[in-house]
XYZ file of C-alpha atoms in Angstrom:
644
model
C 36.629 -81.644 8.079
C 32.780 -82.003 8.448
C 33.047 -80.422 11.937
C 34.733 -77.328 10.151
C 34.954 -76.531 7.104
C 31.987 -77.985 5.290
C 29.604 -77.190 8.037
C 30.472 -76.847 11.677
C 27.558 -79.277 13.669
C 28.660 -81.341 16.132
C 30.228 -84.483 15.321
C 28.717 -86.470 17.918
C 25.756 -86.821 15.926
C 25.095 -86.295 12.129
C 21.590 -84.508 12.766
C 22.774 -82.484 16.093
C 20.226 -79.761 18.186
C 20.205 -76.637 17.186
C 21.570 -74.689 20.489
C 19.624 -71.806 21.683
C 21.066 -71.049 25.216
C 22.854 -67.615 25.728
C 26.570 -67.810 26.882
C 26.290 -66.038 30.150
C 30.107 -65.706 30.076
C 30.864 -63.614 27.324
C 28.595 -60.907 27.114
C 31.871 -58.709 26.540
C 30.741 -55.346 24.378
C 33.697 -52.629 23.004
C 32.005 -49.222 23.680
C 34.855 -46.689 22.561
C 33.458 -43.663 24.528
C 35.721 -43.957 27.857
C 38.210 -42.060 28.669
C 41.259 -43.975 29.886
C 44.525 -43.370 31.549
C 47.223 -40.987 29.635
C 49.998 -44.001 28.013
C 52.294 -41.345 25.875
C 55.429 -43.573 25.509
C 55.617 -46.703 22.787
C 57.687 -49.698 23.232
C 58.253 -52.426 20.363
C 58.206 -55.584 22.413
C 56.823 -57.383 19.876
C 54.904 -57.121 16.735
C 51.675 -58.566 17.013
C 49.986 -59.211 13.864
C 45.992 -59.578 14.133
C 45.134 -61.132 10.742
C 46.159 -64.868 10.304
C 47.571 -64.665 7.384
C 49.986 -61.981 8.837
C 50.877 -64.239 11.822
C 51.176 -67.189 9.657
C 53.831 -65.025 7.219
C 55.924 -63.467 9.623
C 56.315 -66.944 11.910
C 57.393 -68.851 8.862
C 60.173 -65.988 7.725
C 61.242 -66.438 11.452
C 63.684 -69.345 10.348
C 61.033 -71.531 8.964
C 58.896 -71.632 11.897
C 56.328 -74.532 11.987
C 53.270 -73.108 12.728
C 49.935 -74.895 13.808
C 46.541 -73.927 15.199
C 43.128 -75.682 16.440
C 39.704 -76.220 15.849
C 36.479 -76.312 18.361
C 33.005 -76.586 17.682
C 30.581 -75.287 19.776
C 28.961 -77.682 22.646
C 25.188 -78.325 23.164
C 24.985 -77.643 26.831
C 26.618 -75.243 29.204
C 28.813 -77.553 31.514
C 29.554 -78.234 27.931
C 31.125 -74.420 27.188
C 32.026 -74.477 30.586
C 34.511 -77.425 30.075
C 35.790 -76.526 26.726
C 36.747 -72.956 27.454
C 38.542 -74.755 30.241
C 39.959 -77.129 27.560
C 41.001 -74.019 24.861
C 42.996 -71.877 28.539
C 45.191 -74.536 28.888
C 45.546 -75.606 25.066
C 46.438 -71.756 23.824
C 48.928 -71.798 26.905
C 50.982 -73.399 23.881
C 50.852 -70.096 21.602
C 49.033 -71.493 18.473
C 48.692 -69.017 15.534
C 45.156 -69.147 15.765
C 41.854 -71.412 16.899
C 38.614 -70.928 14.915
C 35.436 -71.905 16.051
C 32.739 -73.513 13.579
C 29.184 -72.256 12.519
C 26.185 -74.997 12.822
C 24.076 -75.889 9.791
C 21.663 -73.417 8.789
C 23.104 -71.160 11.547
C 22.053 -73.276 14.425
C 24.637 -72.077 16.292
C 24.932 -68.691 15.287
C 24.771 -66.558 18.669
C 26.791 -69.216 20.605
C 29.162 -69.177 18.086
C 29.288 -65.579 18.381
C 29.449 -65.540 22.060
C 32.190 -68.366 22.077
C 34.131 -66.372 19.528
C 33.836 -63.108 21.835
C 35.591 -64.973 24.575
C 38.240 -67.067 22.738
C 39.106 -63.879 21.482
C 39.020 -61.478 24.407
C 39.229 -63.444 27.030
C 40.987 -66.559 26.202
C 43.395 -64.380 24.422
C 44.071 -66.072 21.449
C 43.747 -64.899 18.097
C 40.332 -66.426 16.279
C 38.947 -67.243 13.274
C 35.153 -67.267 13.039
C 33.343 -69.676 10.415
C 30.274 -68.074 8.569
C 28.265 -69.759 6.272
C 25.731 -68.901 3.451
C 23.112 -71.288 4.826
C 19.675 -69.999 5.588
C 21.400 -66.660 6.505
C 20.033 -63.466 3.978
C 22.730 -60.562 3.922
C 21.312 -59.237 6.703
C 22.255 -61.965 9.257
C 25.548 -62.365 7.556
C 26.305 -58.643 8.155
C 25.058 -58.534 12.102
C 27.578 -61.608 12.391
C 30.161 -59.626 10.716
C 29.754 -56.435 12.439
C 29.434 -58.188 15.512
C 32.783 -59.689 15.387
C 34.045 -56.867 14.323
C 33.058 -54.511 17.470
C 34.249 -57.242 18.859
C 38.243 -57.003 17.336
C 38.052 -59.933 15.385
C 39.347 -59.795 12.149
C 39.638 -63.542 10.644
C 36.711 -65.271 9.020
C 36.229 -68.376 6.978
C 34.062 -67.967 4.460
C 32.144 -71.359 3.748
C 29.117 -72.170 2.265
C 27.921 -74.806 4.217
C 26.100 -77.820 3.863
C 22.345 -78.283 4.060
C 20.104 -77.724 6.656
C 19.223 -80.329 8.574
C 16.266 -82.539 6.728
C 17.432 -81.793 3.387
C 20.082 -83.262 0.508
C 20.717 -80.376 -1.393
C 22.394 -76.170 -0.683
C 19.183 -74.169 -1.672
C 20.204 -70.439 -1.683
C 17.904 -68.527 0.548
C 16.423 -65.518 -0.730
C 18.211 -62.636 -0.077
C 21.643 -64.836 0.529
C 24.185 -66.152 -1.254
C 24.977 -69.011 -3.507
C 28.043 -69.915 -2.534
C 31.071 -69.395 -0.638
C 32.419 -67.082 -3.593
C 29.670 -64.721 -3.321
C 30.511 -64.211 0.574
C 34.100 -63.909 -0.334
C 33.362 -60.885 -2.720
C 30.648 -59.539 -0.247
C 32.421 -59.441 2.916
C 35.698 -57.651 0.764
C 33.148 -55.674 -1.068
C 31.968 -54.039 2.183
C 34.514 -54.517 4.741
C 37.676 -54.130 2.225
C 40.710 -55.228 4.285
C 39.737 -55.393 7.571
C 38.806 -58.734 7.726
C 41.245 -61.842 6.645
C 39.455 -64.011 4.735
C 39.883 -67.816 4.805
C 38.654 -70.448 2.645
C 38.058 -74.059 2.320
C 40.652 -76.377 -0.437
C 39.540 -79.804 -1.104
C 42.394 -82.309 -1.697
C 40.268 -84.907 -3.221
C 37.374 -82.494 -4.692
C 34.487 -81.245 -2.829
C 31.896 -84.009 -1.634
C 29.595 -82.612 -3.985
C 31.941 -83.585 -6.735
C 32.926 -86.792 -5.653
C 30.801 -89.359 -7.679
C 29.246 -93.090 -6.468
C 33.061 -94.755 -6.932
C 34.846 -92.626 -4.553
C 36.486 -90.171 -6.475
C 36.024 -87.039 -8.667
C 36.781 -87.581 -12.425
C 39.641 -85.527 -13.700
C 36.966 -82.803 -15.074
C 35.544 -82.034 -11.483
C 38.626 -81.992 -9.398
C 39.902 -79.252 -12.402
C 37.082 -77.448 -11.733
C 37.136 -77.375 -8.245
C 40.500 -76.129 -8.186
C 39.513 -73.271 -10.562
C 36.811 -72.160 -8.275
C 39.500 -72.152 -5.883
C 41.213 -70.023 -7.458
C 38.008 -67.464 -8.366
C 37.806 -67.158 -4.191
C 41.717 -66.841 -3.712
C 41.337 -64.167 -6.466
C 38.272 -62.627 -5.185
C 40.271 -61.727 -1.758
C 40.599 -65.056 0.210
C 44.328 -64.541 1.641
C 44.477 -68.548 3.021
C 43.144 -71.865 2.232
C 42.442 -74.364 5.123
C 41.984 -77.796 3.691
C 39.579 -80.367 4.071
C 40.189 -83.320 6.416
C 42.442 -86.141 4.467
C 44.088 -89.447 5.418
C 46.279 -89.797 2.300
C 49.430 -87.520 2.636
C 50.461 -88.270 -0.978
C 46.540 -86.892 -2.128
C 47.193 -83.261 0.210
C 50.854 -83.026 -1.538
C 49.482 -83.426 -4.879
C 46.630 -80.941 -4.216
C 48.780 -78.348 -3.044
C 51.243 -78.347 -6.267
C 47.947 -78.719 -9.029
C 46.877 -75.250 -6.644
C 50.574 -74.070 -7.282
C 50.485 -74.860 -10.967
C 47.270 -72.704 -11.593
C 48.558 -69.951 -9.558
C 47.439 -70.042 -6.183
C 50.097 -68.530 -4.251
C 48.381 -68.075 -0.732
C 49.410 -70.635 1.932
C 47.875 -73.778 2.330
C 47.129 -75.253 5.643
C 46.820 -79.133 6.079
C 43.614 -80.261 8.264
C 44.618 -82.404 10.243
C 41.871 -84.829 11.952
C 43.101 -87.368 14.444
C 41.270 -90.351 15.025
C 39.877 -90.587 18.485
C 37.270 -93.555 17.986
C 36.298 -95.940 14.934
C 32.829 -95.219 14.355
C 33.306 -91.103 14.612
C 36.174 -91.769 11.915
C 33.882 -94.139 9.602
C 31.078 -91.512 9.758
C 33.514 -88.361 9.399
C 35.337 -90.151 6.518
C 32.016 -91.369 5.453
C 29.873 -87.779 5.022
C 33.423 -86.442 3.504
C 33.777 -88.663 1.314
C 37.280 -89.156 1.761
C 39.512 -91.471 0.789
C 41.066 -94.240 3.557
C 44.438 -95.607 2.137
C 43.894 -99.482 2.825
C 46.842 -99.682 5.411
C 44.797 -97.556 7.769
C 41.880 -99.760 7.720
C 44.515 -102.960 7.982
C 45.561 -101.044 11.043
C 42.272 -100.101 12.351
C 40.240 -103.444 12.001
C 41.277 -105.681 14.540
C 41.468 -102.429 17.089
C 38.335 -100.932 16.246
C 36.543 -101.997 19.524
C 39.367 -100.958 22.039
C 38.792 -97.088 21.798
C 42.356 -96.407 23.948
C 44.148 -98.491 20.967
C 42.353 -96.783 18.510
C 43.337 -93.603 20.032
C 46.854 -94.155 20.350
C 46.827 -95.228 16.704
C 45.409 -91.425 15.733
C 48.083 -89.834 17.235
C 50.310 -92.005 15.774
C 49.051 -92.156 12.661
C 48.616 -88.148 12.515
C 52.108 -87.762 13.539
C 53.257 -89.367 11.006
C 51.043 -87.605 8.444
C 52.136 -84.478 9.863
C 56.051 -85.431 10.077
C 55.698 -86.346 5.796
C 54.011 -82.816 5.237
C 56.590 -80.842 7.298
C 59.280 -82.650 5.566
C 57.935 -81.301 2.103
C 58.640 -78.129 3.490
C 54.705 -77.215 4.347
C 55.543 -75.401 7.816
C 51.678 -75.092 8.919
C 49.475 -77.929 10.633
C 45.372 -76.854 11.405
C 44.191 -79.747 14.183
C 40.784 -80.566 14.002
C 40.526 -81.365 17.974
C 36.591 -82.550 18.404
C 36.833 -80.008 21.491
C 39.350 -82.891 22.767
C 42.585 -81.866 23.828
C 45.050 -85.371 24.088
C 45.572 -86.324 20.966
C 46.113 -83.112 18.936
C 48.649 -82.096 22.630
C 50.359 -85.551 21.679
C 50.924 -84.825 17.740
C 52.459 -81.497 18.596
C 54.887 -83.213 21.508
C 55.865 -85.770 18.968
C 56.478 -83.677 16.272
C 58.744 -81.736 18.764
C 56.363 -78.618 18.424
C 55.388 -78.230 22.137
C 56.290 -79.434 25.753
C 53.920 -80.496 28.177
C 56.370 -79.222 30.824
C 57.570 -75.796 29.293
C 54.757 -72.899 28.494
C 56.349 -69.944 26.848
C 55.022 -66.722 27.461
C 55.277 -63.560 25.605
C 54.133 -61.551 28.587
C 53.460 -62.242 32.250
C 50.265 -62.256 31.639
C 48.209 -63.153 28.558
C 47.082 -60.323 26.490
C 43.645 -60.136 24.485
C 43.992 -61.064 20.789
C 41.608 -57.847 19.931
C 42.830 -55.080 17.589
C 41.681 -52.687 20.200
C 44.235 -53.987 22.915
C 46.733 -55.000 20.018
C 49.864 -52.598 21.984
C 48.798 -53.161 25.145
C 51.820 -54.470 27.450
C 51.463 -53.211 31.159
C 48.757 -53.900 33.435
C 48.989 -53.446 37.322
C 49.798 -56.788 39.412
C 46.360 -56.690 41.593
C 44.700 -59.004 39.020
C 47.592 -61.162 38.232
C 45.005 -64.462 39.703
C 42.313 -62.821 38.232
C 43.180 -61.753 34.482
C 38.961 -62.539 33.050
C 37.858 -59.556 35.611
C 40.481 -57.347 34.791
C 39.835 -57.462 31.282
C 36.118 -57.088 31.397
C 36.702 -53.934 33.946
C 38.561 -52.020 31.040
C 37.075 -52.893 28.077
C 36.447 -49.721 26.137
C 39.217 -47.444 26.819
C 40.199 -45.720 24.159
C 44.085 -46.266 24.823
C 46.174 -49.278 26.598
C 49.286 -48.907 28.651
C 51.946 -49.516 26.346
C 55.597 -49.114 27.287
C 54.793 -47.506 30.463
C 52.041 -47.240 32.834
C 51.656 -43.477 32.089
C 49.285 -40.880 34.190
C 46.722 -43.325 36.256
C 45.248 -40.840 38.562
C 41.908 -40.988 36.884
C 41.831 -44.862 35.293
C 37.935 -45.233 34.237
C 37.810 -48.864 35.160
C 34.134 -50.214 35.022
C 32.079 -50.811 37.680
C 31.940 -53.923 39.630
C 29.171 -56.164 38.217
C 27.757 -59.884 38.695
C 30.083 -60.900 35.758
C 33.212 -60.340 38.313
C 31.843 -63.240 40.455
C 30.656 -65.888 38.092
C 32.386 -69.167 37.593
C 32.041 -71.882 35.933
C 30.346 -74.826 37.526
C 32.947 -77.565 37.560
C 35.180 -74.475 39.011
C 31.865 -73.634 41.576
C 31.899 -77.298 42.746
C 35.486 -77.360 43.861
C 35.006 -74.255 46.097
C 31.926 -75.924 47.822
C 34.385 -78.619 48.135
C 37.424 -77.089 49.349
C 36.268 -73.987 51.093
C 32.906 -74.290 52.427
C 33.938 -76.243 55.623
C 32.549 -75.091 58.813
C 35.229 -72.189 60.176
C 34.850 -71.956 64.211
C 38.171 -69.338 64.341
C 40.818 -67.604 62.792
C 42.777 -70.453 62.583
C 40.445 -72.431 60.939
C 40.741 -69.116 58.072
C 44.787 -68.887 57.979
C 44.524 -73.009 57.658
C 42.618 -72.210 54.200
C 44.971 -69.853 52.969
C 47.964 -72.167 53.874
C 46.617 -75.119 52.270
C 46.200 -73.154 48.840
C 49.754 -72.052 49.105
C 51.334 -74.964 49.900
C 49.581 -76.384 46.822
C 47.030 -78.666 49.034
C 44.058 -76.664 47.718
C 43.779 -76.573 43.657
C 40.868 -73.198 44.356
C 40.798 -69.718 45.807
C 37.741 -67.436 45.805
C 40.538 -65.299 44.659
C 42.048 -66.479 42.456
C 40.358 -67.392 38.347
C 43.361 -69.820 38.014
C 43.090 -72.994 38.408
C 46.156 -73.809 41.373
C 49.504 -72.184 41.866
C 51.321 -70.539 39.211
C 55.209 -71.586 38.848
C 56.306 -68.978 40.200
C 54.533 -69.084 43.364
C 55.704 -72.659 44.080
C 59.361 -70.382 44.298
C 58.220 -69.235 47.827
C 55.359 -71.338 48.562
C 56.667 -72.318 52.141
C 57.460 -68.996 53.133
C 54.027 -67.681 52.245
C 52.479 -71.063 54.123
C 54.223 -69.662 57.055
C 53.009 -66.281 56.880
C 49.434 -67.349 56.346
C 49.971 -68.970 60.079
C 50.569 -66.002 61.102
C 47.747 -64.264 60.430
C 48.846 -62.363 57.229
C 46.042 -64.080 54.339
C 48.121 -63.678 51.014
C 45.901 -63.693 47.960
C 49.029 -62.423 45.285
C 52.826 -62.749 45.219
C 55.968 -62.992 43.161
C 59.677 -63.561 44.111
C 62.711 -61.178 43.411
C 64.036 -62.294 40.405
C 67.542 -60.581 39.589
C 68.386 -61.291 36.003
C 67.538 -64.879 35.353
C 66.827 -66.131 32.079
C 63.775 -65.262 30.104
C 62.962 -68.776 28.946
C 63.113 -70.009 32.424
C 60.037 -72.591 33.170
C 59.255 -70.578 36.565
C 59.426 -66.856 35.725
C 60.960 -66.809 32.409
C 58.662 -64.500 29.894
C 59.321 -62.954 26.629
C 61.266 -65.900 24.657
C 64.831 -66.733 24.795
C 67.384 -64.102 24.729
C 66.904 -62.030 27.624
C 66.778 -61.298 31.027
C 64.347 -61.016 33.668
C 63.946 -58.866 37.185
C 61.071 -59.060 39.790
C 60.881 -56.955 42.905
C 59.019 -59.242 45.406
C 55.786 -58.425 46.199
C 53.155 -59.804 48.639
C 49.176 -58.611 48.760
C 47.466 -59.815 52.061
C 44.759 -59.355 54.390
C 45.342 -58.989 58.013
C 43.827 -57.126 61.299
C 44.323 -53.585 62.157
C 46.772 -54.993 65.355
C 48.711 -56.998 62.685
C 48.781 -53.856 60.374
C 50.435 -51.926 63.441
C 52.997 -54.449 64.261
C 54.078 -54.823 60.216
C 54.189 -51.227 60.014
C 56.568 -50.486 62.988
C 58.841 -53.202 61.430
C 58.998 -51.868 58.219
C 60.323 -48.940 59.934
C 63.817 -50.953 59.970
C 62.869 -51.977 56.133
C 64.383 -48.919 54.304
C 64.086 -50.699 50.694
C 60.454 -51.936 51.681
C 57.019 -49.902 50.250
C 53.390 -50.147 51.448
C 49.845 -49.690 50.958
C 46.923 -50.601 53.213
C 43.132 -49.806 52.780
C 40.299 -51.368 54.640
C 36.552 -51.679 53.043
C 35.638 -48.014 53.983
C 38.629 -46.856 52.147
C 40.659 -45.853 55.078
C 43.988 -45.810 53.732
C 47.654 -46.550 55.317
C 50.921 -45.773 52.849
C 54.813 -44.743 53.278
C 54.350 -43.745 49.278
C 52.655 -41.132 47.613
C 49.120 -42.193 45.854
C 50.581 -41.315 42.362
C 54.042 -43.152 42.593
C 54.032 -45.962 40.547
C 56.332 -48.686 40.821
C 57.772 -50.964 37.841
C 57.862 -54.581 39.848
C 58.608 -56.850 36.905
C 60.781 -55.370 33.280
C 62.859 -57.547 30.983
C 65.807 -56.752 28.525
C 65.314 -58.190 25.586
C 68.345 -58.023 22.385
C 67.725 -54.639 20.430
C 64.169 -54.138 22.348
C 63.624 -51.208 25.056
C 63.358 -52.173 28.816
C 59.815 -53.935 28.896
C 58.496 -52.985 31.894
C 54.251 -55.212 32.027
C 53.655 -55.055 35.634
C 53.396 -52.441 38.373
C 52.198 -51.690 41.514
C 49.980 -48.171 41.208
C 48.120 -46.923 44.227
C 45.037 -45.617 42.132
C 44.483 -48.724 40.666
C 45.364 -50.759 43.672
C 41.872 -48.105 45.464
C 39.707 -49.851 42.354
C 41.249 -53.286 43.203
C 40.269 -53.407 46.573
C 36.899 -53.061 46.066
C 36.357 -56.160 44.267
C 39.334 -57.742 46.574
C 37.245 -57.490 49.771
C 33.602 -58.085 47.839
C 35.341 -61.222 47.354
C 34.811 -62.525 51.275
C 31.495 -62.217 50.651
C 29.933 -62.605 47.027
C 32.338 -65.330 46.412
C 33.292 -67.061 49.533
C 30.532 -66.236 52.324
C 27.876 -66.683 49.656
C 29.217 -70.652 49.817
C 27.073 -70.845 52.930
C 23.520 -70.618 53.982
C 22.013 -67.337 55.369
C 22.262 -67.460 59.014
C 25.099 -70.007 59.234
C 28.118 -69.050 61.399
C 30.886 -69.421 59.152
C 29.497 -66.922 56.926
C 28.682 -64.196 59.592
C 32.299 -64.863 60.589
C 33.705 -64.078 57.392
C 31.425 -60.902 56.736
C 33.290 -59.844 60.068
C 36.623 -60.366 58.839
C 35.611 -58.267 55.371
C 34.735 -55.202 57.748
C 37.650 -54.978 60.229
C 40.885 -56.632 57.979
C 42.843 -55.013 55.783
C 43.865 -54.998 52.273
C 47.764 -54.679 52.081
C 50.398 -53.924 48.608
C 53.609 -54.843 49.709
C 56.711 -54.785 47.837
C 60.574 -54.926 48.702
C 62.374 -52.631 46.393
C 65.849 -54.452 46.789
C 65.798 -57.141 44.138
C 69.418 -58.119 44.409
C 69.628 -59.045 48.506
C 66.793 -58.160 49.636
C 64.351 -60.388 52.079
C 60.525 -59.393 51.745
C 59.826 -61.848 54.780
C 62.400 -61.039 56.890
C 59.484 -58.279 57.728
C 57.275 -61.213 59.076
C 60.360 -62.280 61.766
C 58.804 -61.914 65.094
C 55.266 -60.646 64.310
């Protein structure tokens, strides 16, 4: 576990750059001086614990729940970041425990790390762990990383000494710092007492430094080794993460010479597949670890064919993993090299995940901050856009929970550049799909089609990356629509009590039951408007909202009525009711919604070029429409479009 636990650098080269760039994407602060919207009413959907070792305790008294959790590193360059926050969406879309993300030597990577932390945490929405390391860092940097994290609602650390900086052989204590990884274990609970959960590092076959010329610690250092595990467990660690290991029958051992002493804190396997031969021989090699001879049997006449090699990691680590779990060890830490395949392919094999099937314990993912720890209702207006939503209400000092509550003054924050920024591979494929000359209207409806039939994997409106399941449902309806002139940007079926673990609109786990009123958000012209309001005339069951750029407003409902458009019942849990359709919020939404045609779509083009004056025009004159049929059971939301 060189990329982790002993010292977090790169592992695509021993001596990596320092990184120095700022992470323009996660400059997320926590002020807690904003007033927010009223939420009186509580609702236990479910317990979410923010400490590790609380999430790792409760899943495994849930039946004996296997529990597992990855490992990134942070990249040298900013397509890098780019790709592997990319990576981390769609790998937390299988609900691990937790991801941590490493330090670099000598804190080379310390406000990246920081940054990358921010986001995985807040943005990503999964709960993280943050190395920190005692290498060239006095108290004082130790402390801004620590309070840092903390404004930040992160609450897991693992506390590490680290290895050397780069250019020397030996730890050196800087002045001011700390010796060892014990010393930060008793500072940070010292200071912080039980906010933070404190992980530590367990070394099956000794730490490196122990390890002698042959290979192996004598019986003397490995003892003492595990006794200065124990000081840290003692000291306040609450979890041990392990060092990388090849030799199943070495981790096994380690973890009952830990039990005999009296460690009684879980102990996580690392896990490190093998995703090339020379990366393995110069992991292995700065570890120190041990490599049973049937591995390199397996490995030597592969060793140049890096696919073979490959699948033999993720067979090999399955196995490992399947002789662990069978000794009743329920918790697996994958040490992914920022690579997603082969840790994806240990988990399907093992049984632990489907590529096909993503759970959810929301419609939407929630941040894995303490601050937003009970939040579980947001309005649907964001649904496609879930990274701008979040950084729009950071800092209120309560989150709807249970119910929407009183929204008539919501303090959301003020639109900024951060709204419109994207990632660059995500940048490219709008220049690709949607900066084509547009002559007419047509040419605009024929863009809007194409995304919902699924023809077009980007939308200026959309943060996702193609259609959600659920969408698919009514896909060719809402092609047809687009045809027509009405540009949908958000939608969800009627749902009327289908299963909560469905693949398509199932949320909340097995057990329960799920409802959707169908709702459609659009633009269209002020003629269009007209004609869609005189039809909904005939629509008793059928709500509205339009509002064009200047705020003029059209509406059958009152500006304070919210409406529940998506609950589930759940056994021996209240109605969960996480997304509605509120009026006040929907007025803050559709200033970013129509800023969109031009910041994000118009800005495509060059100044003066057609298409872009022709889409400025459409932001002025069109209209932003909420539109949602109340009948869930029979209802037809586009029986409204018949005719029009």
């Amino acid at each position: 576990m060189y990329i982790g636990l002993l010292s977090g650098n790169s592992v695509i080269s021993a001596t990596p750059t320092p990184t120095r760039f700022s992470l323009k994407y996660c400059q997320l602060n926590f002020p807690r001086s904003r007033t927010s919207i009223s939420l009186p009413i509580s609702n236990p959907i479910i317990q979410f614990k923010m400490k590790v070792i609380e999430k790792i305790q409760s899943l495994l008294e849930d039946q004996g729940k296997v529990v597992f959790s990855f490992e990134f590193f942070p990249p040298k360059t900013e397509d890098g970041v780019d790709n592997l926050f990319d990576r981390m969406d769609r790998m937390v879309a299988h609900n691990p425990s937790f991801c941590d993300i490493t330090w670099g030597a000598g804190g080379s990577t310390a406000d990246l790390t920081l940054d990358i932390a921010n986001k995985m945490q807040n943005i990503i929405c999964v709960e993280t762990m943050m190395h920190l390391t005692c290498t060239n860092m006095p108290v004082e940097k130790i402390d801004h990383a620590l309070q840092t994290i903390k404004s930040n609602g992160i609450q897991n650390v693992l506390a590490l000494r680290g290895d050397p900086p780069h250019g020397q052989d030996k730890f050196v204590q800087v002045e001011g710092g700390f010796a060892c990884a014990l010393d930060l274990v008793k500072h940070i609970r010292a200071k912080y007492g039980d906010y933070f959960g404190i992980t530590v590092a367990g070394y099956p076959e000794a730490h490196p430094d122990a390890i002698g010329s042959e290979g192996v610690a004598t019986p003397e250092a490995y003892q003492n080794d595990l006794a200065y595990l124990k000081r840290k467990v003692d000291a306040g660690a609450d979890l041990i993460v392990t060092q990388l290991f090849y030799d199943t029958d070495i981790f096994l051992k380690f973890v009952n010479d830990c039990r005999q002493i009296g460690i009684t804190c879980p102990i996580v396997p690392g896990i490190m597949p093998i995703n090339n031969y020379k990366g393995f021989l110069r992991m292995t090699g700065f570890c120190k670890t041990k490599i049973p001879d049937e591995i390199t049997a397996a490995l030597e006449p592969i060793k140049d064919n890096e696919e073979a090699v490959k699948s033999y990691g993720i067979h090999l680590g399955t196995e490992m993993c399947r002789k662990i779990l069978a000794h009743g060890i329920k918790t697996l830490h994958l040490y992914t090299l920022n690579m997603e395949k082969s840790a994806l392919a240990i988990l399907m094999n093992l049984g632990l995940i489907e590529e096909s099937k993503i759970s959810r314990f929301l419609p939407w993912r929630r941040p894995a901050n303490v601050f937003r720890v009970k939040e579980d209702v947001r309005p649907i207006f964001w649904a496609n856009r879930p990274k701008s939503y979040i950084s729009r209400t950071i800092g209120w000092d309560q989150y709807p929970h249970g119910r929407w509550g009183d929204s008539r003054n919501p303090s959301y924050g003020a639109l900024s550049d951060y709204q419109f920024m994207r990632p660059r591979a995500r940048d490219k494929k709008l220049h690709q799909e949607w900066a084509t000359p547009l002559k007419c209207i047509d040419d605009i409806q024929e863009k809007f089609k194409n995304y919902c039939l699924g023809k077009l994997r980007s939308s200026p409106w959309s943060e996702l990356d193609g259609l959600q399941p659920e969408t698919k449902v009514i896909h060719e309806q809402l092609g047809r629509i687009n045809l027509k002139g009405f540009l949908t940007i958000n939608s969800q079926p009627a749902v009327n009590g289908e299963c909560s673990d469905s693949p398509s609109v199932g949320w909340g786990g097995p057990g329960g039951y799920v409802y959707q009123k169908a709702y459609l958000e659009f633009f269209c012209s002020m003629e269009k408007l007209d004609a869609l309001v005189n039809k909904c005339k005939a629509f008793s069951s059928v709500t509205y909202f339009a509002v064009n750029k200047k705020g003029n407003l059209l509406s059958n409902i009152g500006l304070t009525d919210v409406n529940a458009v998506t609950w589930g019942v759940f056994p021996a849990k209240e109605i969960i009711q996480p997304t509605v359709v509120d009026p006040a919020s929907f007025m803050v939404w559709k200033d970013e919604a129509f800023e969109i045609w031009s910041r994000s779509w118009a800005a495509l083009y060059p100044d003066g070029d057609p298409s872009k004056k022709f889409l400025e025009e459409i932001q002025s004159s069109y209209y932003l429409v909420s539109l949602v049929d109340n009948d869930y059971m029979s209802g037809d939301i586009f029986a409204v479009f018949e005719d029009l």
